[in-house]
Structures are given as structure tokens and as C-alpha cells.
């Protein structure tokens, strides 16, 4: 498995890519991987390289400015994947995975891949990001439509029913997703009894809390996002970082393990 770490670098004005010389940030990088790896580690070995990921501050920039910093991050991921193929994979099947920015990297990587290599990708788990109609115009990229699909992208981004825009899925944009509670791509609601539960972990990968049947969910007809139905918004307030003015209204990125951990353990590719 090739795993791209989620965003861990907040940044500030003028600092838009993580420095690989910053040992404090690198510890956060490893911690974020530890929080994720329990989902995937029984699937096989995990290759998770450092990369000069974009800061959250960079996501606030106009698109034409942001591209520069995104390319720098992606260049590292591409180089690491080339190394992975050359020294680690040995022509075996591949699983790509990421979360938030890591999912953005995974989708780009799949799209730019040699088609012969792309055919070996069993699944791409691109959670906490968007998969668009433009993305699936690329013949390497196909959206999952059911639980038995292979060579597809499994993607969803969780948010409150009231959310109409976010950094991840801006207003007037729609994402292609699958509901991991019922493995459907329509708007049919899955109640909380379909939810195996939420699993919370610390930066060492240790489970700190489990909540069975935390919430149900349905896919938004307009946005394609995964709307949760049983969460008290007072318990999970919007993510906000005052340094960079980043507000992600009720996207629930901090506890998306609600779905991800349990359903992926049930639905490992065979």
C-alpha cells in the first residue's frame, strides 16, 4: 500500500509548504500516519513517505497562486511513488490511500499513472476530499458504485446537513461519493444501526475511544457530500485556526474515523 499523509501543517502567510527540516512538524506527520495505519495495516505493508505538503494557509490562496505550492507537494509524492515501484512493490497489486490532502495526492497520482500500472491498483481510498466529474474523465479514474467494485476510487467527505460550502467542496461544486454505511451512490439514507461505530486513536495509533452506532448518513443530492444525521454540533464545533483564518464548517474531518475505520475493516479487497 502507498499512503499519502493528511494535512498536518497549518502554516502562515508566506509559508505554504511543509519544511522537511522541521522536526516538530515531522513528528506530527508520523503521528497522523499512526492514527490512520490501523485501518490498513492488515492489508499489507504500508509505504508512507514524507512530502512537502501544502499548508492549510495555502488553501486560502487564489487558485493561480495555490498551484505553485500544490505542484511542489505533488512532485515529492510522484518521486516517492516511483521509488516505491522500483524497490518495494515488485509488480504486485497496489492500494492507494490518503485522507484530506493525502487523498488529493492519491487521485492525482492515479490520474497520471502509466495505464499498465493503474490496472494493478485494486482500490484508491480517497477519503475527506472531493472526486469530480472532471477527475473521472481520466480513463485511470473510476468512481466506486458498489461494495464489490475493484480498480475504483472510494471517496466521501463528511459534513453536517446545514453545510453548503467548505474548503474541500466549495459552493456550486459537486463531488462523486459512495455512502460507506450502505455502499450506495444515491441519496438513500442509512440509519445509525448500519454504522459499526466510531474509532478514535491517538498519535501513537492507540485506540482511545469507541462509540458504537454513532450516526447515520446520506449523500446530498446537490453536493454529493456525506451528510451525517445524528451528530450534536455542539460536541463537534467547526474547525477553525485563527492564525490563517481557516474555517471548515462542520466537515467533521477530526472524527471521520466514524465511518472509515469500521467499514474498511469489513470491506478489505480480496
GROMACS .gro file of C-alpha atoms in nm:
model
  270
    1UNK     CA    1   0.000   0.000   0.000
    2UNK     CA    2   0.110   0.353  -0.084
    3UNK     CA    3  -0.030   0.602   0.168
    4UNK     CA    4  -0.022   0.983   0.146
    5UNK     CA    5  -0.033   1.160   0.482
    6UNK     CA    6  -0.316   1.408   0.554
    7UNK     CA    7  -0.259   1.777   0.617
    8UNK     CA    8  -0.066   1.840   0.938
    9UNK     CA    9   0.097   2.175   0.860
   10UNK     CA   10  -0.108   2.485   0.940
   11UNK     CA   11   0.147   2.732   0.806
   12UNK     CA   12   0.112   3.108   0.795
   13UNK     CA   13   0.134   3.391   0.545
   14UNK     CA   14   0.446   3.336   0.336
   15UNK     CA   15   0.493   2.974   0.449
   16UNK     CA   16   0.298   2.747   0.219
   17UNK     CA   17   0.485   2.415   0.213
   18UNK     CA   18   0.596   2.192   0.500
   19UNK     CA   19   0.971   2.202   0.558
   20UNK     CA   20   1.133   1.861   0.582
   21UNK     CA   21   1.392   2.024   0.811
   22UNK     CA   22   1.126   2.095   1.074
   23UNK     CA   23   1.149   1.801   1.316
   24UNK     CA   24   0.845   1.912   1.517
   25UNK     CA   25   0.621   1.907   1.212
   26UNK     CA   26   0.770   1.575   1.103
   27UNK     CA   27   0.664   1.426   1.438
   28UNK     CA   28   0.309   1.541   1.365
   29UNK     CA   29   0.341   1.383   1.022
   30UNK     CA   30   0.430   1.047   1.178
   31UNK     CA   31   0.155   1.089   1.436
   32UNK     CA   32  -0.106   1.143   1.166
   33UNK     CA   33   0.011   0.827   0.988
   34UNK     CA   34  -0.012   0.634   1.316
   35UNK     CA   35  -0.373   0.749   1.353
   36UNK     CA   36  -0.453   0.610   1.008
   37UNK     CA   37  -0.248   0.295   0.977
   38UNK     CA   38  -0.473   0.071   1.186
   39UNK     CA   39  -0.731   0.092   0.909
   40UNK     CA   40  -0.496  -0.053   0.651
   41UNK     CA   41  -0.212  -0.242   0.814
   42UNK     CA   42  -0.369  -0.586   0.774
   43UNK     CA   43  -0.397  -0.528   0.401
   44UNK     CA   44  -0.018  -0.539   0.368
   45UNK     CA   45   0.294  -0.330   0.415
   46UNK     CA   46   0.238   0.046   0.422
   47UNK     CA   47   0.475   0.280   0.237
   48UNK     CA   48   0.412   0.635   0.362
   49UNK     CA   49   0.674   0.889   0.251
   50UNK     CA   50   0.741   1.238   0.378
   51UNK     CA   51   0.647   1.513   0.133
   52UNK     CA   52   0.646   1.892   0.134
   53UNK     CA   53   0.270   1.911   0.167
   54UNK     CA   54   0.083   2.238   0.130
   55UNK     CA   55  -0.012   2.424   0.443
   56UNK     CA   56  -0.373   2.496   0.531
   57UNK     CA   57  -0.285   2.861   0.470
   58UNK     CA   58  -0.210   2.777   0.107
   59UNK     CA   59  -0.564   2.654   0.056
   60UNK     CA   60  -0.684   3.009   0.123
   61UNK     CA   61  -0.489   3.145  -0.173
   62UNK     CA   62  -0.639   3.214  -0.516
   63UNK     CA   63  -0.615   2.908  -0.741
   64UNK     CA   64  -0.348   3.054  -0.969
   65UNK     CA   65  -0.119   3.118  -0.670
   66UNK     CA   66  -0.201   2.793  -0.491
   67UNK     CA   67  -0.099   2.576  -0.787
   68UNK     CA   68   0.268   2.654  -0.733
   69UNK     CA   69   0.266   2.507  -0.384
   70UNK     CA   70   0.049   2.214  -0.479
   71UNK     CA   71   0.292   2.118  -0.754
   72UNK     CA   72   0.579   2.122  -0.506
   73UNK     CA   73   0.395   1.880  -0.277
   74UNK     CA   74   0.288   1.655  -0.562
   75UNK     CA   75   0.638   1.640  -0.711
   76UNK     CA   76   0.757   1.477  -0.386
   77UNK     CA   77   0.471   1.226  -0.390
   78UNK     CA   78   0.538   1.134  -0.753
   79UNK     CA   79   0.908   1.080  -0.682
   80UNK     CA   80   0.827   0.866  -0.378
   81UNK     CA   81   0.583   0.653  -0.577
   82UNK     CA   82   0.843   0.598  -0.848
   83UNK     CA   83   1.083   0.479  -0.578
   84UNK     CA   84   0.812   0.258  -0.428
   85UNK     CA   85   0.751   0.088  -0.764
   86UNK     CA   86   1.122   0.041  -0.824
   87UNK     CA   87   1.223  -0.100  -0.487
   88UNK     CA   88   0.919  -0.208  -0.284
   89UNK     CA   89   0.622  -0.314  -0.495
   90UNK     CA   90   0.781  -0.586  -0.711
   91UNK     CA   91   0.495  -0.584  -0.966
   92UNK     CA   92   0.235  -0.676  -0.703
   93UNK     CA   93  -0.120  -0.531  -0.678
   94UNK     CA   94  -0.136  -0.179  -0.536
   95UNK     CA   95  -0.366   0.001  -0.294
   96UNK     CA   96  -0.353   0.382  -0.283
   97UNK     CA   97  -0.488   0.563   0.020
   98UNK     CA   98  -0.497   0.907   0.174
   99UNK     CA   99  -0.702   1.149   0.376
  100UNK     CA  100  -0.771   1.518   0.302
  101UNK     CA  101  -0.463   1.648   0.117
  102UNK     CA  102  -0.331   1.293   0.104
  103UNK     CA  103  -0.644   1.194  -0.091
  104UNK     CA  104  -0.589   1.483  -0.331
  105UNK     CA  105  -0.237   1.347  -0.390
  106UNK     CA  106  -0.367   0.991  -0.439
  107UNK     CA  107  -0.622   1.096  -0.703
  108UNK     CA  108  -0.360   1.298  -0.892
  109UNK     CA  109  -0.117   1.007  -0.874
  110UNK     CA  110  -0.373   0.763  -1.012
  111UNK     CA  111  -0.462   1.001  -1.294
  112UNK     CA  112  -0.101   1.048  -1.402
  113UNK     CA  113  -0.008   0.680  -1.373
  114UNK     CA  114   0.102   0.461  -1.661
  115UNK     CA  115  -0.223   0.279  -1.757
  116UNK     CA  116  -0.047  -0.058  -1.720
  117UNK     CA  117   0.040   0.029  -1.360
  118UNK     CA  118  -0.306   0.177  -1.296
  119UNK     CA  119  -0.464  -0.158  -1.383
  120UNK     CA  120  -0.281  -0.306  -1.083
  121UNK     CA  121  -0.443  -0.059  -0.841
  122UNK     CA  122  -0.708  -0.262  -0.656
  123UNK     CA  123  -0.862   0.046  -0.498
  124UNK     CA  124  -0.788   0.408  -0.416
  125UNK     CA  125  -0.926   0.521  -0.079
  126UNK     CA  126  -0.959   0.898  -0.119
  127UNK     CA  127  -1.141   0.998   0.199
  128UNK     CA  128  -1.203   1.353   0.315
  129UNK     CA  129  -1.156   1.504  -0.030
  130UNK     CA  130  -1.355   1.559  -0.350
  131UNK     CA  131  -1.379   1.341  -0.660
  132UNK     CA  132  -1.522   1.539  -0.951
  133UNK     CA  133  -1.674   1.467  -1.289
  134UNK     CA  134  -1.360   1.616  -1.444
  135UNK     CA  135  -1.148   1.367  -1.249
  136UNK     CA  136  -1.334   1.065  -1.388
  137UNK     CA  137  -1.285   1.181  -1.746
  138UNK     CA  138  -0.938   1.035  -1.698
  139UNK     CA  139  -0.956   0.665  -1.800
  140UNK     CA  140  -0.748   0.566  -1.495
  141UNK     CA  141  -1.005   0.707  -1.254
  142UNK     CA  142  -1.342   0.540  -1.192
  143UNK     CA  143  -1.575   0.615  -0.904
  144UNK     CA  144  -1.688   0.324  -0.686
  145UNK     CA  145  -2.053   0.230  -0.734
  146UNK     CA  146  -2.077  -0.076  -0.509
  147UNK     CA  147  -1.905  -0.275  -0.237
  148UNK     CA  148  -1.756  -0.536  -0.472
  149UNK     CA  149  -1.603  -0.294  -0.723
  150UNK     CA  150  -1.229  -0.302  -0.781
  151UNK     CA  151  -0.994  -0.068  -0.967
  152UNK     CA  152  -1.208   0.222  -0.840
  153UNK     CA  153  -1.184   0.529  -0.618
  154UNK     CA  154  -1.373   0.504  -0.287
  155UNK     CA  155  -1.439   0.861  -0.180
  156UNK     CA  156  -1.662   1.056   0.059
  157UNK     CA  157  -1.641   1.377   0.259
  158UNK     CA  158  -1.845   1.403   0.577
  159UNK     CA  159  -2.027   1.720   0.681
  160UNK     CA  160  -2.331   1.849   0.869
  161UNK     CA  161  -2.666   1.874   0.684
  162UNK     CA  162  -2.656   2.256   0.708
  163UNK     CA  163  -2.322   2.296   0.525
  164UNK     CA  164  -2.345   2.446   0.176
  165UNK     CA  165  -1.974   2.515   0.115
  166UNK     CA  166  -1.634   2.421   0.254
  167UNK     CA  167  -1.266   2.433   0.162
  168UNK     CA  168  -1.294   2.077   0.036
  169UNK     CA  169  -1.621   2.109  -0.158
  170UNK     CA  170  -1.684   2.476  -0.241
  171UNK     CA  171  -2.029   2.615  -0.317
  172UNK     CA  172  -2.175   2.512  -0.653
  173UNK     CA  173  -1.939   2.215  -0.674
  174UNK     CA  174  -2.048   1.853  -0.655
  175UNK     CA  175  -1.838   1.553  -0.559
  176UNK     CA  176  -1.883   1.188  -0.657
  177UNK     CA  177  -1.905   0.973  -0.348
  178UNK     CA  178  -2.026   0.646  -0.203
  179UNK     CA  179  -2.203   0.605   0.129
  180UNK     CA  180  -1.990   0.360   0.329
  181UNK     CA  181  -2.283   0.264   0.550
  182UNK     CA  182  -2.490   0.113   0.267
  183UNK     CA  183  -2.249   0.117  -0.031
  184UNK     CA  184  -2.491   0.319  -0.242
  185UNK     CA  185  -2.430   0.625  -0.458
  186UNK     CA  186  -2.786   0.759  -0.446
  187UNK     CA  187  -2.942   0.964  -0.167
  188UNK     CA  188  -3.095   0.676   0.028
  189UNK     CA  189  -3.045   0.728   0.399
  190UNK     CA  190  -2.856   0.471   0.606
  191UNK     CA  191  -2.954   0.488   0.971
  192UNK     CA  192  -2.707   0.463   1.256
  193UNK     CA  193  -2.772   0.090   1.305
  194UNK     CA  194  -2.579   0.037   0.981
  195UNK     CA  195  -2.280   0.207   1.140
  196UNK     CA  196  -2.036  -0.032   1.309
  197UNK     CA  197  -1.914   0.263   1.514
  198UNK     CA  198  -1.659   0.537   1.554
  199UNK     CA  199  -1.299   0.464   1.649
  200UNK     CA  200  -1.077   0.741   1.786
  201UNK     CA  201  -0.699   0.700   1.811
  202UNK     CA  202  -0.407   0.898   1.947
  203UNK     CA  203  -0.080   0.993   1.772
  204UNK     CA  204   0.069   0.657   1.869
  205UNK     CA  205  -0.211   0.472   1.696
  206UNK     CA  206  -0.370   0.353   2.021
  207UNK     CA  207  -0.748   0.338   2.037
  208UNK     CA  208  -0.871   0.592   2.293
  209UNK     CA  209  -1.247   0.567   2.242
  210UNK     CA  210  -1.506   0.365   2.053
  211UNK     CA  211  -1.868   0.472   2.005
  212UNK     CA  212  -2.099   0.210   1.851
  213UNK     CA  213  -2.372   0.328   1.615
  214UNK     CA  214  -2.264   0.691   1.634
  215UNK     CA  215  -2.461   0.825   1.339
  216UNK     CA  216  -2.642   0.753   1.018
  217UNK     CA  217  -2.570   0.930   0.690
  218UNK     CA  218  -2.698   1.006   0.341
  219UNK     CA  219  -2.545   1.155   0.027
  220UNK     CA  220  -2.651   1.510  -0.058
  221UNK     CA  221  -2.835   1.529  -0.390
  222UNK     CA  222  -2.686   1.870  -0.462
  223UNK     CA  223  -2.331   1.844  -0.322
  224UNK     CA  224  -2.260   1.472  -0.327
  225UNK     CA  225  -2.116   1.503   0.023
  226UNK     CA  226  -2.193   1.260   0.305
  227UNK     CA  227  -2.438   1.426   0.544
  228UNK     CA  228  -2.443   1.285   0.896
  229UNK     CA  229  -2.776   1.273   1.074
  230UNK     CA  230  -2.721   1.203   1.444
  231UNK     CA  231  -2.436   1.431   1.550
  232UNK     CA  232  -2.478   1.706   1.807
  233UNK     CA  233  -2.297   2.002   1.652
  234UNK     CA  234  -2.222   2.140   1.999
  235UNK     CA  235  -1.999   1.838   2.064
  236UNK     CA  236  -1.807   1.880   1.737
  237UNK     CA  237  -1.777   2.255   1.667
  238UNK     CA  238  -1.640   2.389   1.338
  239UNK     CA  239  -1.265   2.355   1.283
  240UNK     CA  240  -1.104   2.696   1.297
  241UNK     CA  241  -0.743   2.809   1.305
  242UNK     CA  242  -0.713   3.177   1.391
  243UNK     CA  243  -0.360   3.207   1.253
  244UNK     CA  244  -0.466   3.157   0.895
  245UNK     CA  245  -0.838   3.224   0.916
  246UNK     CA  246  -0.926   2.871   0.811
  247UNK     CA  247  -1.281   2.769   0.890
  248UNK     CA  248  -1.412   2.430   0.782
  249UNK     CA  249  -1.776   2.444   0.889
  250UNK     CA  250  -1.887   2.113   1.034
  251UNK     CA  251  -1.695   1.894   0.791
  252UNK     CA  252  -1.617   1.661   1.083
  253UNK     CA  253  -1.266   1.596   0.950
  254UNK     CA  254  -1.134   1.528   1.300
  255UNK     CA  255  -1.353   1.224   1.351
  256UNK     CA  256  -1.415   1.085   1.005
  257UNK     CA  257  -1.299   0.752   1.152
  258UNK     CA  258  -1.670   0.723   1.236
  259UNK     CA  259  -1.713   0.554   0.902
  260UNK     CA  260  -1.368   0.493   0.769
  261UNK     CA  261  -1.217   0.265   1.028
  262UNK     CA  262  -1.502   0.024   1.075
  263UNK     CA  263  -1.626  -0.006   0.719
  264UNK     CA  264  -1.281  -0.053   0.570
  265UNK     CA  265  -1.203  -0.331   0.811
  266UNK     CA  266  -1.520  -0.501   0.692
  267UNK     CA  267  -1.458  -0.434   0.322
  268UNK     CA  268  -1.095  -0.517   0.256
  269UNK     CA  269  -1.028  -0.604  -0.111
  270UNK     CA  270  -0.991  -0.979  -0.156
   0.00000   0.00000   0.00000
